[in-house]
Amino acid sequence: MEVLIFDDPAAVGRAAADRIANLVRTTPDAVLGLATGSSPQATYEALAEDHRAGLDFSRVRGFALDEYVGLSPDDTRRYAHVIHESVTIPLGMDAALVQVPNGDAEDLVAACEEYEAQIASAGGVDLQILGIGSNGHIGFNEPMSSFQSRTRIKTLAPSTRADNARFFDDASAVPTHCLTQGLGTILRARELVLVAQGAGKARAVATALEGPVAARTPASILQWHPRATVILDRAAASELEFTSYYEHAANTPVVTRGRLAGV
Ligand code: F6R
């Protein structure tokens, strides 16, 4: 796992965006996994700048991580709406190529299976963008989620409902259920990029990166992924123990084919 630490949240967004932009330049029909919430907003804003500067996202496909169950179709808190407003439009993506789990479906179980089938028929996710919950969740895979889980209905943890109450009039209005890609789904993405900013994430980040891989901290599965990058600001990194290792690795030229890159 590569861990990069930056002084401020905007630099986190730019660093994550640079990775995504590089992928889109080389693979114009790349498949992106999209997170919602506050964490990736700086990343999406940086990508929107890249788009205004000419980067073409019109063939890029997107699959959102999750969606609430039970919000009315015109509710602006629905992740389908949030993704449309903060990603699809600003990046100039084709709305027909951006999918969000269907939290309105008559048959939610079938909708989850259909979502997995759509991801598979797109060839899988090339790069999955992730945030982390203060309880260590990724997507809405709450603590004690199965590592093998696929897209499914989940009950939101009380701490997640409390964290997300800021988007609703009061905590009781936060939905109790969601559809979310599973940890097994996320692990199949070819690359993971997790962004976190602020001291409120520091404990979850330290437990996920430096604690044991354990169901009680779903984000700890990043330790199992062959290509995972974690991009943090100083506040989110403040409880890490191995900061000097990460900084040393980030500042040391990479060895490729027996030569030092750039030397
Ligand atoms: C949202 C999602 C969640 C959030 C997490 C952090 O699609 O997958 O895992 O990334 O709850 O939320 P914020 O970024 O709002 O702190």
mmCIF file of C-alpha atoms and ligand atoms in Angstrom:
data_model
loop_
_atom_site.group_PDB
_atom_site.id
_atom_site.type_symbol
_atom_site.label_atom_id
_atom_site.label_comp_id
_atom_site.label_asym_id
_atom_site.label_seq_id
_atom_site.Cartn_x
_atom_site.Cartn_y
_atom_site.Cartn_z
ATOM 1 C CA MET A 1 0.000 0.000 0.000
ATOM 2 C CA GLU A 2 1.318 3.430 -0.912
ATOM 3 C CA VAL A 3 0.562 6.145 1.650
ATOM 4 C CA LEU A 4 0.930 9.788 0.600
ATOM 5 C CA ILE A 5 0.559 12.632 3.087
ATOM 6 C CA PHE A 6 -0.084 16.231 2.051
ATOM 7 C CA ASP A 7 -0.323 19.482 3.986
ATOM 8 C CA ASP A 8 -3.876 20.379 3.018
ATOM 9 C CA PRO A 9 -7.128 18.854 1.718
ATOM 10 C CA ALA A 10 -6.892 20.521 -1.716
ATOM 11 C CA ALA A 11 -3.501 18.846 -2.315
ATOM 12 C CA VAL A 12 -5.108 15.493 -1.441
ATOM 13 C CA GLY A 13 -7.748 16.098 -4.112
ATOM 14 C CA ARG A 14 -5.163 17.116 -6.701
ATOM 15 C CA ALA A 15 -2.976 14.055 -6.032
ATOM 16 C CA ALA A 16 -5.940 11.674 -6.337
ATOM 17 C CA ALA A 17 -7.168 13.493 -9.445
ATOM 18 C CA ASP A 18 -3.717 13.186 -11.076
ATOM 19 C CA ARG A 19 -3.891 9.394 -10.775
ATOM 20 C CA ILE A 20 -7.382 9.272 -12.236
ATOM 21 C CA ALA A 21 -6.513 11.737 -15.017
ATOM 22 C CA ASN A 22 -3.455 9.638 -15.977
ATOM 23 C CA LEU A 23 -5.679 6.580 -16.255
ATOM 24 C CA VAL A 24 -8.246 8.418 -18.391
ATOM 25 C CA ARG A 25 -5.498 9.762 -20.682
ATOM 26 C CA THR A 26 -4.203 6.265 -21.383
ATOM 27 C CA THR A 27 -7.602 4.523 -21.233
ATOM 28 C CA PRO A 28 -10.317 6.909 -22.478
ATOM 29 C CA ASP A 29 -13.017 4.278 -21.806
ATOM 30 C CA ALA A 30 -11.810 3.518 -18.271
ATOM 31 C CA VAL A 31 -14.290 2.274 -15.663
ATOM 32 C CA LEU A 32 -14.265 4.367 -12.481
ATOM 33 C CA GLY A 33 -15.799 3.409 -9.146
ATOM 34 C CA LEU A 34 -17.305 6.557 -7.630
ATOM 35 C CA ALA A 35 -17.670 7.451 -3.948
ATOM 36 C CA THR A 36 -19.984 10.161 -2.633
ATOM 37 C CA GLY A 37 -19.737 12.172 0.596
ATOM 38 C CA SER A 38 -17.332 15.002 1.441
ATOM 39 C CA SER A 39 -14.014 13.155 1.020
ATOM 40 C CA PRO A 40 -13.818 12.905 -2.805
ATOM 41 C CA GLN A 41 -15.251 16.364 -3.524
ATOM 42 C CA ALA A 42 -11.807 18.019 -3.849
ATOM 43 C CA THR A 43 -10.817 15.177 -6.199
ATOM 44 C CA TYR A 44 -13.884 15.727 -8.380
ATOM 45 C CA GLU A 45 -13.253 19.491 -8.400
ATOM 46 C CA ALA A 46 -9.661 18.910 -9.538
ATOM 47 C CA LEU A 47 -10.886 16.519 -12.261
ATOM 48 C CA ALA A 48 -13.425 19.128 -13.377
ATOM 49 C CA GLU A 49 -10.494 21.563 -13.798
ATOM 50 C CA ASP A 50 -8.726 18.921 -15.911
ATOM 51 C CA HIS A 51 -11.887 18.514 -17.982
ATOM 52 C CA ARG A 52 -12.116 22.274 -18.546
ATOM 53 C CA ALA A 53 -8.479 22.117 -19.659
ATOM 54 C CA GLY A 54 -9.424 19.497 -22.287
ATOM 55 C CA LEU A 55 -9.451 16.063 -20.622
ATOM 56 C CA ASP A 56 -12.228 14.016 -22.225
ATOM 57 C CA PHE A 57 -14.402 11.900 -19.922
ATOM 58 C CA SER A 58 -17.157 11.260 -22.479
ATOM 59 C CA ARG A 59 -16.308 7.549 -22.850
ATOM 60 C CA VAL A 60 -15.503 6.915 -19.185
ATOM 61 C CA ARG A 61 -17.937 4.634 -17.350
ATOM 62 C CA GLY A 62 -18.850 5.173 -13.702
ATOM 63 C CA PHE A 63 -20.291 2.903 -11.021
ATOM 64 C CA ALA A 64 -21.280 4.493 -7.713
ATOM 65 C CA LEU A 65 -20.428 2.620 -4.552
ATOM 66 C CA ASP A 66 -23.756 2.936 -2.839
ATOM 67 C CA GLU A 67 -27.247 4.443 -2.572
ATOM 68 C CA TYR A 68 -29.768 5.019 0.184
ATOM 69 C CA VAL A 69 -32.971 3.006 0.252
ATOM 70 C CA GLY A 70 -36.237 4.793 0.908
ATOM 71 C CA LEU A 71 -35.634 8.372 -0.277
ATOM 72 C CA SER A 72 -38.223 9.811 -2.648
ATOM 73 C CA PRO A 73 -37.226 9.953 -6.339
ATOM 74 C CA ASP A 74 -36.789 13.756 -6.278
ATOM 75 C CA ASP A 75 -34.779 13.845 -3.017
ATOM 76 C CA THR A 76 -31.506 15.691 -3.637
ATOM 77 C CA ARG A 77 -29.750 13.588 -0.964
ATOM 78 C CA ARG A 78 -30.040 10.509 -3.190
ATOM 79 C CA TYR A 79 -26.573 9.521 -4.306
ATOM 80 C CA ALA A 80 -27.845 9.245 -7.886
ATOM 81 C CA HIS A 81 -28.511 12.999 -7.702
ATOM 82 C CA VAL A 82 -25.235 13.793 -5.899
ATOM 83 C CA ILE A 83 -23.156 11.819 -8.429
ATOM 84 C CA HIS A 84 -24.957 13.499 -11.319
ATOM 85 C CA GLU A 85 -24.328 16.993 -9.924
ATOM 86 C CA SER A 86 -20.794 16.546 -8.571
ATOM 87 C CA VAL A 87 -19.318 14.107 -11.096
ATOM 88 C CA THR A 88 -21.295 13.421 -14.288
ATOM 89 C CA ILE A 89 -21.998 17.045 -15.209
ATOM 90 C CA PRO A 90 -18.753 18.762 -14.087
ATOM 91 C CA LEU A 91 -16.580 16.077 -15.736
ATOM 92 C CA GLY A 92 -18.640 16.004 -18.934
ATOM 93 C CA MET A 93 -19.410 12.295 -18.579
ATOM 94 C CA ASP A 94 -22.179 10.622 -20.567
ATOM 95 C CA ALA A 95 -25.057 10.120 -18.083
ATOM 96 C CA ALA A 96 -25.972 6.857 -19.846
ATOM 97 C CA LEU A 97 -22.571 5.462 -18.809
ATOM 98 C CA VAL A 98 -22.927 6.326 -15.097
ATOM 99 C CA GLN A 99 -24.757 3.805 -12.897
ATOM 100 C CA VAL A 100 -25.889 4.003 -9.286
ATOM 101 C CA PRO A 101 -27.460 1.079 -7.378
ATOM 102 C CA ASN A 102 -31.254 1.331 -7.632
ATOM 103 C CA GLY A 103 -32.474 2.039 -4.116
ATOM 104 C CA ASP A 104 -36.073 2.315 -5.406
ATOM 105 C CA ALA A 105 -36.305 -1.098 -6.994
ATOM 106 C CA GLU A 106 -39.359 -3.241 -6.224
ATOM 107 C CA ASP A 107 -36.972 -6.136 -5.816
ATOM 108 C CA LEU A 108 -33.839 -4.829 -4.105
ATOM 109 C CA VAL A 109 -32.103 -8.206 -4.098
ATOM 110 C CA ALA A 110 -32.514 -8.491 -7.873
ATOM 111 C CA ALA A 111 -31.320 -4.884 -8.264
ATOM 112 C CA CYS A 112 -28.105 -5.767 -6.404
ATOM 113 C CA GLU A 113 -27.502 -8.810 -8.600
ATOM 114 C CA GLU A 114 -28.179 -6.717 -11.689
ATOM 115 C CA TYR A 115 -25.659 -4.112 -10.491
ATOM 116 C CA GLU A 116 -22.935 -6.734 -10.082
ATOM 117 C CA ALA A 117 -23.762 -8.016 -13.580
ATOM 118 C CA GLN A 118 -23.466 -4.482 -15.007
ATOM 119 C CA ILE A 119 -20.028 -4.025 -13.413
ATOM 120 C CA ALA A 120 -18.918 -7.401 -14.778
ATOM 121 C CA SER A 121 -20.192 -6.668 -18.279
ATOM 122 C CA ALA A 122 -18.278 -3.369 -18.261
ATOM 123 C CA GLY A 123 -15.127 -5.451 -17.686
ATOM 124 C CA GLY A 124 -14.818 -4.608 -13.970
ATOM 125 C CA VAL A 125 -13.701 -1.405 -12.276
ATOM 126 C CA ASP A 126 -10.286 -0.029 -13.293
ATOM 127 C CA LEU A 127 -9.962 2.449 -10.436
ATOM 128 C CA GLN A 128 -12.169 2.668 -7.368
ATOM 129 C CA ILE A 129 -12.264 5.976 -5.466
ATOM 130 C CA LEU A 130 -12.957 5.507 -1.754
ATOM 131 C CA GLY A 131 -13.599 7.591 1.333
ATOM 132 C CA ILE A 132 -13.533 6.109 4.823
ATOM 133 C CA GLY A 133 -16.206 6.391 7.501
ATOM 134 C CA SER A 134 -15.243 7.394 11.039
ATOM 135 C CA ASN A 135 -16.092 3.784 11.977
ATOM 136 C CA GLY A 136 -13.754 2.409 9.312
ATOM 137 C CA HIS A 137 -16.406 1.575 6.692
ATOM 138 C CA ILE A 138 -15.788 1.785 2.953
ATOM 139 C CA GLY A 139 -18.819 2.082 0.729
ATOM 140 C CA PHE A 140 -21.473 1.343 3.309
ATOM 141 C CA ASN A 141 -19.767 -1.861 4.393
ATOM 142 C CA GLU A 142 -20.141 -1.335 8.094
ATOM 143 C CA PRO A 143 -17.914 -3.039 10.686
ATOM 144 C CA MET A 144 -18.269 -6.854 10.623
ATOM 145 C CA SER A 145 -19.170 -6.914 6.919
ATOM 146 C CA SER A 146 -18.005 -10.038 5.116
ATOM 147 C CA PHE A 147 -14.763 -9.715 3.136
ATOM 148 C CA GLN A 148 -16.434 -11.728 0.347
ATOM 149 C CA SER A 149 -19.586 -9.597 0.216
ATOM 150 C CA ARG A 150 -21.029 -8.364 -3.070
ATOM 151 C CA THR A 151 -23.548 -5.609 -3.760
ATOM 152 C CA ARG A 152 -26.356 -6.041 -1.233
ATOM 153 C CA ILE A 153 -28.782 -4.385 1.177
ATOM 154 C CA LYS A 154 -27.141 -3.185 4.388
ATOM 155 C CA THR A 155 -28.436 -1.652 7.598
ATOM 156 C CA LEU A 156 -26.598 1.602 8.274
ATOM 157 C CA ALA A 157 -24.727 1.687 11.588
ATOM 158 C CA PRO A 158 -25.978 4.227 14.148
ATOM 159 C CA SER A 159 -22.623 6.057 13.909
ATOM 160 C CA THR A 160 -22.975 6.352 10.125
ATOM 161 C CA ARG A 161 -26.502 7.725 10.467
ATOM 162 C CA ALA A 162 -25.183 10.235 13.031
ATOM 163 C CA ASP A 163 -22.250 11.213 10.755
ATOM 164 C CA ASN A 164 -24.572 11.710 7.764
ATOM 165 C CA ALA A 165 -27.224 13.620 9.734
ATOM 166 C CA ARG A 166 -25.478 16.808 8.561
ATOM 167 C CA PHE A 167 -27.067 16.291 5.141
ATOM 168 C CA PHE A 168 -30.580 15.866 6.579
ATOM 169 C CA ASP A 169 -32.928 17.991 8.687
ATOM 170 C CA ASP A 170 -32.457 15.714 11.675
ATOM 171 C CA ALA A 171 -30.784 12.402 12.429
ATOM 172 C CA SER A 172 -34.054 10.478 12.352
ATOM 173 C CA ALA A 173 -34.513 11.472 8.693
ATOM 174 C CA VAL A 174 -31.327 9.609 7.646
ATOM 175 C CA PRO A 175 -32.363 6.367 5.930
ATOM 176 C CA THR A 176 -31.859 3.175 7.901
ATOM 177 C CA HIS A 177 -30.852 1.079 4.874
ATOM 178 C CA CYS A 178 -28.765 1.291 1.737
ATOM 179 C CA LEU A 179 -27.504 -0.731 -1.186
ATOM 180 C CA THR A 180 -23.719 -0.957 -1.307
ATOM 181 C CA GLN A 181 -21.047 -2.660 -3.327
ATOM 182 C CA GLY A 182 -19.523 -5.355 -1.139
ATOM 183 C CA LEU A 183 -15.969 -5.616 0.149
ATOM 184 C CA GLY A 184 -15.502 -8.465 -2.319
ATOM 185 C CA THR A 185 -16.697 -6.178 -5.127
ATOM 186 C CA ILE A 186 -14.304 -3.406 -4.067
ATOM 187 C CA LEU A 187 -11.355 -5.812 -3.788
ATOM 188 C CA ARG A 188 -11.869 -6.829 -7.434
ATOM 189 C CA ALA A 189 -11.243 -3.288 -8.694
ATOM 190 C CA ARG A 190 -7.842 -3.178 -10.380
ATOM 191 C CA GLU A 191 -6.731 -0.127 -8.391
ATOM 192 C CA LEU A 192 -7.979 1.512 -5.191
ATOM 193 C CA VAL A 193 -7.462 5.170 -4.245
ATOM 194 C CA LEU A 194 -8.698 6.128 -0.785
ATOM 195 C CA VAL A 195 -8.778 9.799 0.231
ATOM 196 C CA ALA A 196 -9.271 11.111 3.765
ATOM 197 C CA GLN A 197 -9.071 14.566 5.257
ATOM 198 C CA GLY A 198 -9.501 15.901 8.773
ATOM 199 C CA ALA A 199 -8.836 14.749 12.323
ATOM 200 C CA GLY A 200 -12.222 13.032 12.484
ATOM 201 C CA LYS A 201 -10.811 10.302 10.225
ATOM 202 C CA ALA A 202 -7.442 9.919 11.982
ATOM 203 C CA ARG A 203 -8.366 6.978 14.243
ATOM 204 C CA ALA A 204 -10.129 5.035 11.479
ATOM 205 C CA VAL A 205 -7.200 5.636 9.095
ATOM 206 C CA ALA A 206 -4.598 4.449 11.632
ATOM 207 C CA THR A 207 -6.618 1.347 12.514
ATOM 208 C CA ALA A 208 -7.225 0.485 8.853
ATOM 209 C CA LEU A 209 -3.635 1.021 7.677
ATOM 210 C CA GLU A 210 -1.632 -0.197 10.653
ATOM 211 C CA GLY A 211 -3.972 -2.483 12.575
ATOM 212 C CA PRO A 212 -4.753 -6.093 11.698
ATOM 213 C CA VAL A 213 -6.876 -6.895 8.651
ATOM 214 C CA ALA A 214 -10.146 -7.461 10.462
ATOM 215 C CA ALA A 215 -13.873 -7.306 9.782
ATOM 216 C CA ARG A 216 -14.232 -4.763 12.588
ATOM 217 C CA THR A 217 -12.342 -2.289 10.338
ATOM 218 C CA PRO A 218 -13.606 -2.872 6.778
ATOM 219 C CA ALA A 219 -11.083 -0.439 5.254
ATOM 220 C CA SER A 220 -8.278 -2.696 6.522
ATOM 221 C CA ILE A 221 -8.913 -4.867 3.424
ATOM 222 C CA LEU A 222 -6.866 -2.318 1.496
ATOM 223 C CA GLN A 223 -3.858 -4.089 3.011
ATOM 224 C CA TRP A 224 -4.788 -7.096 0.873
ATOM 225 C CA HIS A 225 -5.100 -5.215 -2.386
ATOM 226 C CA PRO A 226 -2.112 -5.365 -4.754
ATOM 227 C CA ARG A 227 -2.515 -1.761 -5.906
ATOM 228 C CA ALA A 228 -3.918 0.524 -3.232
ATOM 229 C CA THR A 229 -2.995 4.145 -2.614
ATOM 230 C CA VAL A 230 -4.089 6.108 0.455
ATOM 231 C CA ILE A 231 -3.902 9.890 0.148
ATOM 232 C CA LEU A 232 -4.231 11.857 3.385
ATOM 233 C CA ASP A 233 -3.909 15.339 4.748
ATOM 234 C CA ARG A 234 -1.803 15.840 7.891
ATOM 235 C CA ALA A 235 -4.862 15.818 10.171
ATOM 236 C CA ALA A 236 -6.144 12.488 8.839
ATOM 237 C CA ALA A 237 -2.598 11.074 9.124
ATOM 238 C CA SER A 238 -2.079 12.380 12.657
ATOM 239 C CA GLU A 239 -2.561 9.042 14.459
ATOM 240 C CA LEU A 240 -0.333 6.973 12.151
ATOM 241 C CA GLU A 241 2.734 5.395 13.716
ATOM 242 C CA PHE A 242 4.778 4.719 10.552
ATOM 243 C CA THR A 243 4.593 8.196 9.000
ATOM 244 C CA SER A 244 8.367 8.404 8.563
ATOM 245 C CA TYR A 245 8.345 5.134 6.546
ATOM 246 C CA TYR A 246 5.642 6.437 4.220
ATOM 247 C CA GLU A 247 7.423 9.746 3.725
ATOM 248 C CA HIS A 248 10.761 8.032 3.127
ATOM 249 C CA ALA A 249 9.192 5.704 0.525
ATOM 250 C CA ALA A 250 7.384 8.591 -1.181
ATOM 251 C CA ASN A 251 10.615 10.621 -1.399
ATOM 252 C CA THR A 252 12.925 7.838 -2.563
ATOM 253 C CA PRO A 253 13.316 7.200 -6.320
ATOM 254 C CA VAL A 254 11.484 4.080 -7.505
ATOM 255 C CA VAL A 255 13.594 1.144 -8.694
ATOM 256 C CA THR A 256 12.406 -0.173 -12.050
ATOM 257 C CA ARG A 257 14.216 -2.846 -14.068
ATOM 258 C CA GLY A 258 17.324 -2.514 -11.954
ATOM 259 C CA ARG A 259 17.664 1.226 -12.508
ATOM 260 C CA LEU A 260 16.569 4.138 -10.390
ATOM 261 C CA ALA A 261 13.729 5.889 -12.196
ATOM 262 C CA GLY A 262 14.637 9.465 -13.002
ATOM 263 C CA VAL A 263 18.338 8.988 -12.142
HETATM 264 C C1 F6R B 1 -20.038 7.145 0.167
HETATM 265 C C2 F6R B 1 -19.246 6.139 0.828
HETATM 266 C C3 F6R B 1 -18.815 6.266 2.237
HETATM 267 C C4 F6R B 1 -18.104 7.574 2.518
HETATM 268 C C5 F6R B 1 -17.733 7.677 3.995
HETATM 269 C C6 F6R B 1 -17.051 8.988 4.305
HETATM 270 O O1 F6R B 1 -20.291 6.758 -1.165
HETATM 271 O O2 F6R B 1 -18.932 5.194 0.197
HETATM 272 O O3 F6R B 1 -17.961 5.198 2.574
HETATM 273 O O4 F6R B 1 -16.940 7.647 1.729
HETATM 274 O O5 F6R B 1 -18.889 7.563 4.765
HETATM 275 O O6 F6R B 1 -17.980 10.018 4.125
HETATM 276 P P1 F6R B 1 -17.492 11.530 4.059
HETATM 277 O O7 F6R B 1 -16.562 11.604 2.907
HETATM 278 O O8 F6R B 1 -18.732 12.332 3.829
HETATM 279 O O9 F6R B 1 -16.813 11.797 5.340
#
